Amino acid sequence: MSTQTRVVIATVLSLIVFIGYDYLFMPKAAPQSVEANKTALNLPQEQHAAVEPAAAPPAAVTSGHSAQPKAAPVQKDALQKVVATVETANMTMEFDALGRISQVYLKDRQYRTEEGKELKLFNTPKIPKPLEIRFSDPALNELAFKTPYSVSASSLQLDGEAKTLVFTQDLDGLRVQKRVVIYPDHHYEVTVTLSEPKPFYISPGFRPDLRIDNYTVHGAMVEEADGTLTIIDDGDAKGTESFRNARIAVAFDRYYATAFYDFGKGLDVVVNKDAEENPVLFVNGENGRVIHGYIGPKEHKILQAIHPELTKIIEFGWFTFIAAPMFKVLMWLHAYIPNWGWTIVALTFLIRLILSPLTYKGMVSMHKLKELAPKIKEIQAKYKGDPQKMNAHMMELYKKHKANPLGGCLPMLLQIPVFFAIYRVLLNAIELKGAEWILWIHDLSVMDPYYVLPVLMGASMWAHQMVTPSNFTDPMQEKIFKWLPVIFTFFFVTFPAGLVLYWLTNNIFSIAQQLMINRMLEKNKKAE
């Protein structure tokens, strides 16, 4: 097997492994029962010391939903009742009797369900809910989960300006006030004031549970004080992580997030885990401190308007260093091309244009190797039993004809990070949700309902093979490569239409470029 063939096979296998791992092994979210979520929050002694060294809180913080409940003045169902509703132009936010955000409905058309209903961010009874407070004192914590808050207003309508809800709770003489300032753009500020100092924690809530799939990461992320991003996937939480002066603490699924952030002083964050080892975020509470929060879609335009640093909530995995600028280019193109489908086509063309020098070198090299294929076969047959001599004569042949055996593969290898980056961009971009292209494609974030794009993508991949010079010396290898379009078609069947459109467009541009180079080389050959 030649060096070039090995590199090509390694490249293809890398793509298959990368895509296959996402499809087969990314953790799936199973529906949870209410009982499965009635777990205590265990904050170890040393973890408390790391977050709050001035005091040594108790070894555990319980949820108040657990064992040994005392007589409660109000039943649990009443505590979950909606006591306040906030309406904005693009969302409805509901609060329960414990002063927590119990539900958020998104009104914008692109976020509506297939039935045209407003989208709910929370669909399973997971705890903690956003703005849930937990005291370090177990007795006080249990009392807090049995005592409803009074609220300053049962309904607020935001007409372009922020408005405030004040929740007040009386815990046997301890007065708890939770002041929530809500803005029309999904962000808010919460200030917890206690009549006397008591150690407590407050949570941005368990992540939204709308887009949990095999393709993208979902769980929690913390941006540390030095800018390092630490991601804790669902199922991987150890329950012992703590971060001092963190800038962002966010729980997220593919498209939606709930977060606390502070780009000045920072937040002391504790990451616990639930029964399934999913990350659960809590922030060390300070009496009278303002904490900034966000709950809603991970849409770049919204996050950028609130604070440019908040766009880090949109995370692209391993190749963020390439994907992040690529996403900015995508957004820039869309400012001039209103249709997201044609924006993807334009981005593909731009990427092909930037990579064209590399692609050109690779194609020319492949053409040279194709011309040398008969001579390579002769050398392989002649020195079949002596690999050393065979390699020496082949290297001499390459040198004589100025052909690089890796020339066709190195450009391909250099393009792999670009593919992975665009793969993540098009998977994670909520802007594609509900975005139409043409004809039957009404949502670029979901699979093609009629499988037209995947079939066209497979056909274009086959066509590209037909016009690309090949120098296979092993018939079996050639047969395997001819089956790749079929394999990739099956891989891409369930992929979002936007991603398949990128790959199809990329293949079409590659075919056009290859035909041009083939004609040019044939013309040069005749001229010689």
XYZ file of C-alpha atoms in Angstrom:
528
model
C 0.000 0.000 0.000
C 1.492 3.365 -1.035
C 2.044 6.221 1.418
C -0.535 8.333 -0.385
C -3.152 5.580 -0.184
C -2.522 5.191 3.534
C -2.975 8.925 4.103
C -6.190 8.975 2.035
C -7.590 6.007 3.962
C -6.584 7.611 7.289
C -8.329 10.826 6.236
C -11.536 9.072 5.272
C -11.504 6.942 8.414
C -10.997 10.091 10.508
C -14.112 11.623 8.967
C -16.118 8.438 9.489
C -14.957 8.064 13.102
C -15.646 11.730 13.856
C -19.160 11.651 12.436
C -19.909 8.126 13.649
C -18.841 8.909 17.211
C -21.185 11.891 17.345
C -24.032 9.872 15.920
C -23.623 6.678 17.935
C -21.953 7.548 21.217
C -22.920 11.072 22.249
C -24.970 10.715 25.464
C -28.724 10.619 25.053
C -31.023 12.304 27.518
C -33.576 9.944 29.019
C -36.845 11.313 30.429
C -36.696 11.711 34.183
C -39.416 11.001 36.694
C -40.153 13.481 39.432
C -38.858 11.064 42.065
C -35.549 10.612 40.232
C -34.915 14.316 40.561
C -35.618 14.642 44.273
C -31.926 14.438 45.073
C -30.027 16.303 47.726
C -27.308 18.747 46.823
C -24.131 17.477 48.461
C -21.531 20.182 48.863
C -18.427 18.732 50.529
C -16.759 20.579 53.397
C -13.610 21.320 51.421
C -15.668 22.607 48.514
C -17.363 25.134 50.772
C -14.002 26.182 52.089
C -12.807 26.822 48.550
C -15.781 29.021 47.751
C -16.249 30.744 51.067
C -13.088 30.525 53.194
C -14.315 33.004 55.799
C -16.858 30.563 57.123
C -17.143 26.807 57.260
C -20.678 25.922 56.168
C -22.253 22.583 57.025
C -21.226 19.544 55.043
C -24.484 19.232 53.133
C -27.167 21.359 51.630
C -30.479 19.592 51.182
C -33.148 20.515 48.714
C -36.055 20.541 51.107
C -37.791 18.032 48.816
C -36.195 15.027 50.471
C -36.744 12.749 53.410
C -38.160 13.600 56.881
C -40.409 16.512 55.918
C -42.124 18.255 58.814
C -45.645 19.594 58.715
C -45.803 22.044 55.852
C -48.029 25.126 55.943
C -48.471 24.904 52.153
C -48.649 21.754 50.019
C -45.981 21.110 47.357
C -48.435 21.537 44.472
C -49.280 24.997 45.742
C -45.576 25.902 45.847
C -45.266 25.042 42.151
C -48.255 27.168 41.226
C -47.536 30.144 38.950
C -47.803 33.312 41.048
C -46.300 35.853 38.640
C -46.098 36.206 34.865
C -43.870 38.561 32.880
C -44.719 39.260 29.230
C -42.324 40.735 26.671
C -42.594 41.015 22.899
C -40.709 37.735 22.393
C -41.175 35.678 25.576
C -43.360 34.832 28.554
C -41.648 34.125 31.899
C -43.482 32.402 34.741
C -42.487 32.360 38.425
C -43.680 29.871 41.053
C -44.434 30.408 44.766
C -40.765 29.832 45.683
C -39.668 32.776 43.550
C -38.151 30.509 40.873
C -38.481 30.767 37.111
C -40.736 27.800 36.482
C -41.209 28.185 32.725
C -40.178 30.336 29.763
C -42.166 30.445 26.508
C -40.539 31.776 23.321
C -42.942 33.672 21.060
C -40.845 34.331 17.935
C -42.012 32.410 14.867
C -38.699 30.610 14.335
C -38.937 29.046 17.813
C -42.520 27.839 17.574
C -43.357 24.135 17.500
C -44.544 22.305 14.384
C -48.112 22.856 15.630
C -47.454 26.612 15.803
C -47.428 26.713 19.614
C -45.021 28.784 21.700
C -41.875 26.865 22.594
C -41.356 25.828 26.239
C -37.751 25.779 27.460
C -38.381 23.287 30.279
C -40.307 20.093 29.618
C -39.185 17.725 32.397
C -39.479 18.253 36.173
C -35.757 18.818 36.714
C -34.411 20.696 39.717
C -32.961 23.136 40.538
C -35.076 25.696 38.744
C -33.568 29.074 37.805
C -33.225 31.410 40.834
C -33.649 28.536 43.304
C -32.018 29.320 46.669
C -30.525 26.658 48.937
C -29.326 27.435 52.453
C -26.353 25.709 54.062
C -28.363 25.201 57.260
C -30.452 22.019 56.602
C -33.299 23.054 58.954
C -33.508 26.530 57.443
C -33.327 25.059 53.942
C -36.201 22.667 54.679
C -38.306 25.506 56.038
C -37.499 27.637 52.969
C -38.868 24.937 50.654
C -42.135 24.845 52.600
C -42.727 28.581 52.852
C -44.102 30.469 49.832
C -42.956 33.945 48.866
C -45.255 36.903 48.590
C -44.820 38.784 45.327
C -45.122 42.474 44.490
C -47.181 41.889 41.296
C -48.881 38.920 39.696
C -48.408 40.213 36.164
C -45.996 42.539 34.359
C -46.023 43.709 30.747
C -42.666 44.929 29.407
C -42.990 47.531 26.673
C -39.349 48.198 25.883
C -38.292 48.969 29.457
C -37.119 46.810 32.363
C -39.515 46.110 35.221
C -39.059 44.645 38.695
C -40.621 41.821 40.669
C -39.940 41.610 44.401
C -40.409 38.267 46.181
C -40.442 38.222 49.979
C -40.258 35.221 52.334
C -40.475 35.039 56.143
C -38.556 32.108 57.649
C -39.283 32.294 61.394
C -37.951 35.826 61.662
C -35.392 35.626 58.835
C -36.614 37.905 56.050
C -35.570 36.870 52.536
C -36.075 39.319 49.681
C -35.432 38.319 46.078
C -35.495 41.319 43.747
C -35.623 40.405 40.042
C -35.220 43.079 37.350
C -36.353 41.664 33.980
C -35.292 43.167 30.639
C -37.076 42.691 27.288
C -34.083 40.857 25.730
C -34.029 37.687 27.900
C -31.559 38.954 30.494
C -32.265 39.872 34.095
C -30.641 40.878 37.378
C -31.340 39.175 40.702
C -30.467 40.529 44.150
C -30.995 38.424 47.275
C -31.112 40.320 50.573
C -31.327 38.606 53.985
C -32.277 40.351 57.216
C -29.306 38.615 58.862
C -26.265 36.880 57.319
C -26.796 33.227 56.403
C -24.687 31.171 53.961
C -26.679 30.269 50.856
C -26.373 29.336 47.189
C -28.433 30.344 44.165
C -28.707 28.487 40.878
C -29.153 29.537 37.236
C -31.132 26.286 36.976
C -30.842 22.959 35.223
C -30.308 23.266 31.484
C -33.183 23.586 28.993
C -34.162 20.222 27.517
C -35.443 20.958 24.021
C -32.602 19.997 21.663
C -30.835 17.000 23.177
C -29.352 14.895 20.376
C -26.415 12.713 19.386
C -24.621 15.455 17.499
C -23.944 18.234 20.001
C -22.652 18.781 23.525
C -25.158 19.529 26.292
C -24.470 20.089 29.966
C -22.715 22.996 31.642
C -19.836 25.361 30.944
C -17.848 27.657 33.203
C -15.593 30.434 31.951
C -12.869 30.760 34.554
C -11.219 33.998 35.676
C -8.358 33.545 33.168
C -10.763 32.963 30.260
C -10.415 29.162 30.217
C -13.634 27.419 29.198
C -14.425 24.264 31.164
C -17.209 22.125 29.723
C -18.862 19.399 31.783
C -20.993 17.110 29.640
C -24.152 15.452 30.859
C -23.212 12.189 32.535
C -19.642 13.315 33.292
C -20.092 15.520 36.382
C -17.980 14.512 39.370
C -19.823 16.755 41.807
C -16.595 18.175 43.253
C -15.710 20.998 40.861
C -15.506 24.558 42.134
C -14.357 27.761 40.442
C -13.426 31.080 42.017
C -14.175 34.378 40.266
C -15.723 32.662 37.236
C -17.035 34.980 34.543
C -19.836 32.775 33.186
C -21.713 29.750 34.570
C -24.116 28.363 31.971
C -26.269 25.249 31.578
C -27.244 24.556 27.968
C -28.586 22.224 25.345
C -27.937 22.551 21.615
C -29.832 25.811 21.103
C -30.905 27.218 24.490
C -29.217 28.259 27.730
C -29.722 29.520 31.260
C -26.772 31.402 32.732
C -25.333 33.609 35.447
C -22.493 35.943 34.531
C -20.326 38.680 36.027
C -17.469 40.096 33.934
C -16.241 42.338 36.747
C -16.027 40.780 40.177
C -16.676 37.217 39.035
C -18.726 34.408 40.580
C -17.763 31.608 42.955
C -19.280 28.570 41.249
C -19.912 25.061 42.552
C -20.744 22.261 40.105
C -22.682 19.448 41.718
C -24.317 16.448 40.060
C -27.745 14.851 39.994
C -28.611 11.131 40.112
C -27.475 10.698 36.491
C -24.211 12.610 37.005
C -25.472 15.571 35.017
C -23.909 18.891 36.094
C -25.910 21.142 38.413
C -24.672 24.731 38.796
C -24.792 26.820 41.981
C -23.272 30.206 42.761
C -22.180 31.248 46.233
C -24.677 33.869 47.395
C -23.698 37.198 48.901
C -26.158 39.330 50.820
C -27.284 42.238 48.640
C -25.147 41.346 45.625
C -26.482 41.810 42.087
C -26.089 38.743 39.861
C -26.661 39.036 36.116
C -28.611 36.267 34.402
C -29.756 35.160 30.961
C -32.332 32.608 29.863
C -33.255 32.010 26.246
C -31.858 31.059 22.827
C -28.122 31.015 22.103
C -28.620 33.564 19.352
C -25.534 35.629 18.556
C -27.393 38.881 17.849
C -29.215 38.806 21.206
C -26.131 37.839 23.245
C -23.916 40.391 21.475
C -26.396 43.187 22.261
C -26.439 42.287 25.981
C -22.649 41.915 26.304
C -20.102 40.850 23.631
C -18.424 38.435 26.088
C -21.706 36.598 26.550
C -21.379 35.191 23.008
C -18.938 32.632 24.466
C -22.064 30.720 25.472
C -22.126 29.653 21.793
C -19.502 26.913 21.897
C -18.173 24.914 18.936
C -16.118 22.101 20.484
C -12.540 21.153 19.639
C -12.186 23.496 16.659
C -13.581 26.643 18.257
C -10.451 28.583 17.230
C -11.459 28.042 13.575
C -15.235 27.771 14.009
C -15.694 31.025 15.963
C -14.255 33.300 13.214
C -16.039 31.193 10.588
C -19.326 31.800 12.406
C -18.630 35.548 12.370
C -18.070 35.380 8.606
C -21.367 33.493 8.251
C -23.139 36.247 10.211
C -21.430 38.930 8.103
C -22.532 37.265 4.868
C -26.090 36.955 6.132
C -26.199 40.728 6.660
C -26.033 41.003 2.836
C -27.800 37.743 1.876
C -31.123 37.444 3.756
C -31.670 33.759 2.880
C -29.657 31.446 5.168
C -29.438 28.711 2.523
C -27.779 31.019 0.008
C -25.606 32.378 2.836
C -24.265 28.831 3.346
C -23.633 28.553 -0.412
C -21.729 31.866 -0.329
C -19.687 30.753 2.701
C -18.794 27.509 0.924
C -17.639 29.434 -2.144
C -15.549 31.742 0.047
C -13.896 28.781 1.804
C -13.169 27.097 -1.540
C -11.673 30.366 -2.807
C -9.355 30.685 0.216
C -8.290 27.046 -0.015
C -7.965 27.063 -3.827
C -4.119 27.365 -3.867
C -3.838 24.259 -1.686
C -6.509 22.467 -3.687
C -4.777 23.339 -6.952
C -1.455 21.919 -5.777
C -3.166 18.756 -4.589
C -5.033 18.259 -7.874
C -1.907 18.826 -9.985
C 0.005 16.354 -7.826
C -2.764 13.751 -8.188
C -2.643 14.197 -11.971
C 1.106 13.587 -12.039
C 0.751 10.495 -9.900
C -1.961 9.172 -12.216
C 0.436 9.466 -15.167
C 3.105 7.628 -13.166
C 0.733 4.853 -12.056
C 1.769 2.353 -14.820
C 5.471 2.812 -13.979
C 4.736 2.462 -10.250
C 2.968 -0.846 -10.962
C 5.992 -2.053 -12.924
C 8.331 -1.235 -10.014
C 5.991 -2.924 -7.520
C 5.834 -6.071 -9.681
C 9.577 -6.129 -10.337
C 10.660 -5.682 -6.706
C 7.744 -7.429 -5.050
C 9.963 -9.439 -2.720
C 12.347 -6.593 -1.848
C 10.479 -3.650 -0.217
C 13.701 -1.682 0.310
C 14.630 -1.653 -3.371
C 11.033 -1.045 -4.370
C 10.801 2.078 -2.169
C 14.200 3.325 -3.366
C 13.206 3.032 -7.045
C 9.827 4.641 -6.409
C 11.444 7.604 -4.646
C 13.841 7.936 -7.575
C 10.856 7.934 -9.948
C 9.099 10.632 -7.929
C 12.258 12.746 -7.857
C 12.855 12.390 -11.589
C 9.314 13.517 -12.482
C 9.077 16.073 -9.633
C 6.061 14.317 -8.136
C 5.228 14.378 -4.437
C 3.528 11.167 -3.200
C 1.880 13.164 -0.416
C 1.095 16.172 -2.590
C -2.485 15.143 -3.142
C -3.123 14.290 0.478
C -1.574 17.125 2.468
C -4.041 19.708 1.124
C -6.848 17.291 2.025
C -5.480 16.868 5.549
C -5.189 20.623 6.018
C -8.851 21.007 5.042
C -10.117 18.521 7.647
C -10.118 21.069 10.538
C -12.094 23.423 8.279
C -14.698 20.725 7.659
C -14.963 19.898 11.373
C -15.298 23.614 12.169
C -18.082 24.233 9.633
C -19.720 21.003 10.832
C -19.933 22.459 14.348
C -20.971 25.914 13.177
C -23.914 24.655 11.141
C -24.996 22.229 13.889
C -24.900 24.789 16.698
C -26.204 27.895 14.918
C -29.743 28.487 16.218
C -30.078 31.099 13.493
C -30.762 28.192 11.102
C -33.742 27.010 13.158
C -36.894 27.688 11.179
C -34.805 29.201 8.367
C -36.132 28.378 4.896
C -34.043 27.871 1.778
C -35.993 26.944 -1.351
C -38.927 24.734 -2.312
C -39.274 21.879 0.214
C -36.540 23.004 2.636
C -38.460 24.943 5.292
C -36.009 24.455 8.178
C -32.245 24.178 7.641
C -31.702 22.945 11.214
C -33.504 19.625 10.632
C -33.025 16.787 8.149
C -34.331 16.968 4.597
C -37.811 15.376 4.884
C -37.588 13.865 1.393
C -33.847 12.906 1.481
C -33.217 14.859 -1.731
C -30.138 16.731 -0.491
C -28.367 13.620 0.916
C -28.967 11.731 -2.350
C -27.698 14.687 -4.415
C -24.702 14.942 -2.067
C -23.879 11.244 -2.642
C -24.295 11.652 -6.403
C -22.020 14.719 -6.447
C -19.419 12.808 -4.414
C -19.523 10.005 -6.999
C -19.250 12.536 -9.848
C -16.243 14.096 -8.128
C -14.579 10.696 -7.981
C -15.184 10.229 -11.710
C -13.380 13.445 -12.696
C -10.569 13.161 -10.123
C -7.362 11.408 -11.221
C -6.664 8.309 -9.135
C -3.533 6.214 -8.859
C -4.770 3.137 -7.049
C -2.564 0.135 -7.633
C -4.765 -2.218 -5.622
C -8.169 -3.075 -7.180
C -9.656 -3.770 -3.727
C -8.758 -0.273 -2.494
C -10.343 1.198 -5.609
C -13.583 -0.731 -4.987
C -13.718 0.443 -1.367
C -13.324 4.080 -2.414
C -16.065 3.727 -5.005
C -18.454 2.758 -2.214
C -17.662 5.846 -0.130
C -20.408 8.014 -1.717
C -22.983 5.413 -0.650
C -21.563 5.265 2.895
C -21.509 9.056 3.223
C -25.047 9.315 1.856
C -26.299 7.100 4.676
C -24.285 9.111 7.213
C -25.786 12.379 5.986
C -29.408 11.218 5.744
C -30.268 12.413 9.272
C -27.971 15.441 9.306
C -29.457 18.964 9.324
C -30.261 20.178 5.822
C -27.927 23.167 6.262
C -24.917 20.905 6.818
C -25.811 18.647 3.873
C -26.249 21.755 1.695
C -22.716 22.850 2.610
C -21.246 19.451 1.694
C -23.248 19.273 -1.578
C -22.188 22.790 -2.565
C -18.580 21.998 -1.667
C -18.686 18.922 -3.939
C -20.153 20.926 -6.838
C -17.439 23.578 -6.560
C -14.810 20.824 -6.307
C -16.110 19.182 -9.497
C -16.013 22.511 -11.361
C -12.494 23.240 -10.113
C -11.294 19.735 -11.005
C -12.701 19.954 -14.551
C -10.975 23.303 -15.086
C -7.630 21.947 -13.875
C -8.019 18.766 -15.957
C -8.576 20.829 -19.108
C -5.661 23.106 -18.295
C -3.304 20.168 -17.737
C -4.452 18.460 -20.940
C -3.867 21.690 -22.838
C -0.358 22.015 -21.353
C 0.382 18.384 -22.227
C -0.628 18.918 -25.873
C 1.475 22.080 -26.014
C 4.533 20.074 -24.948
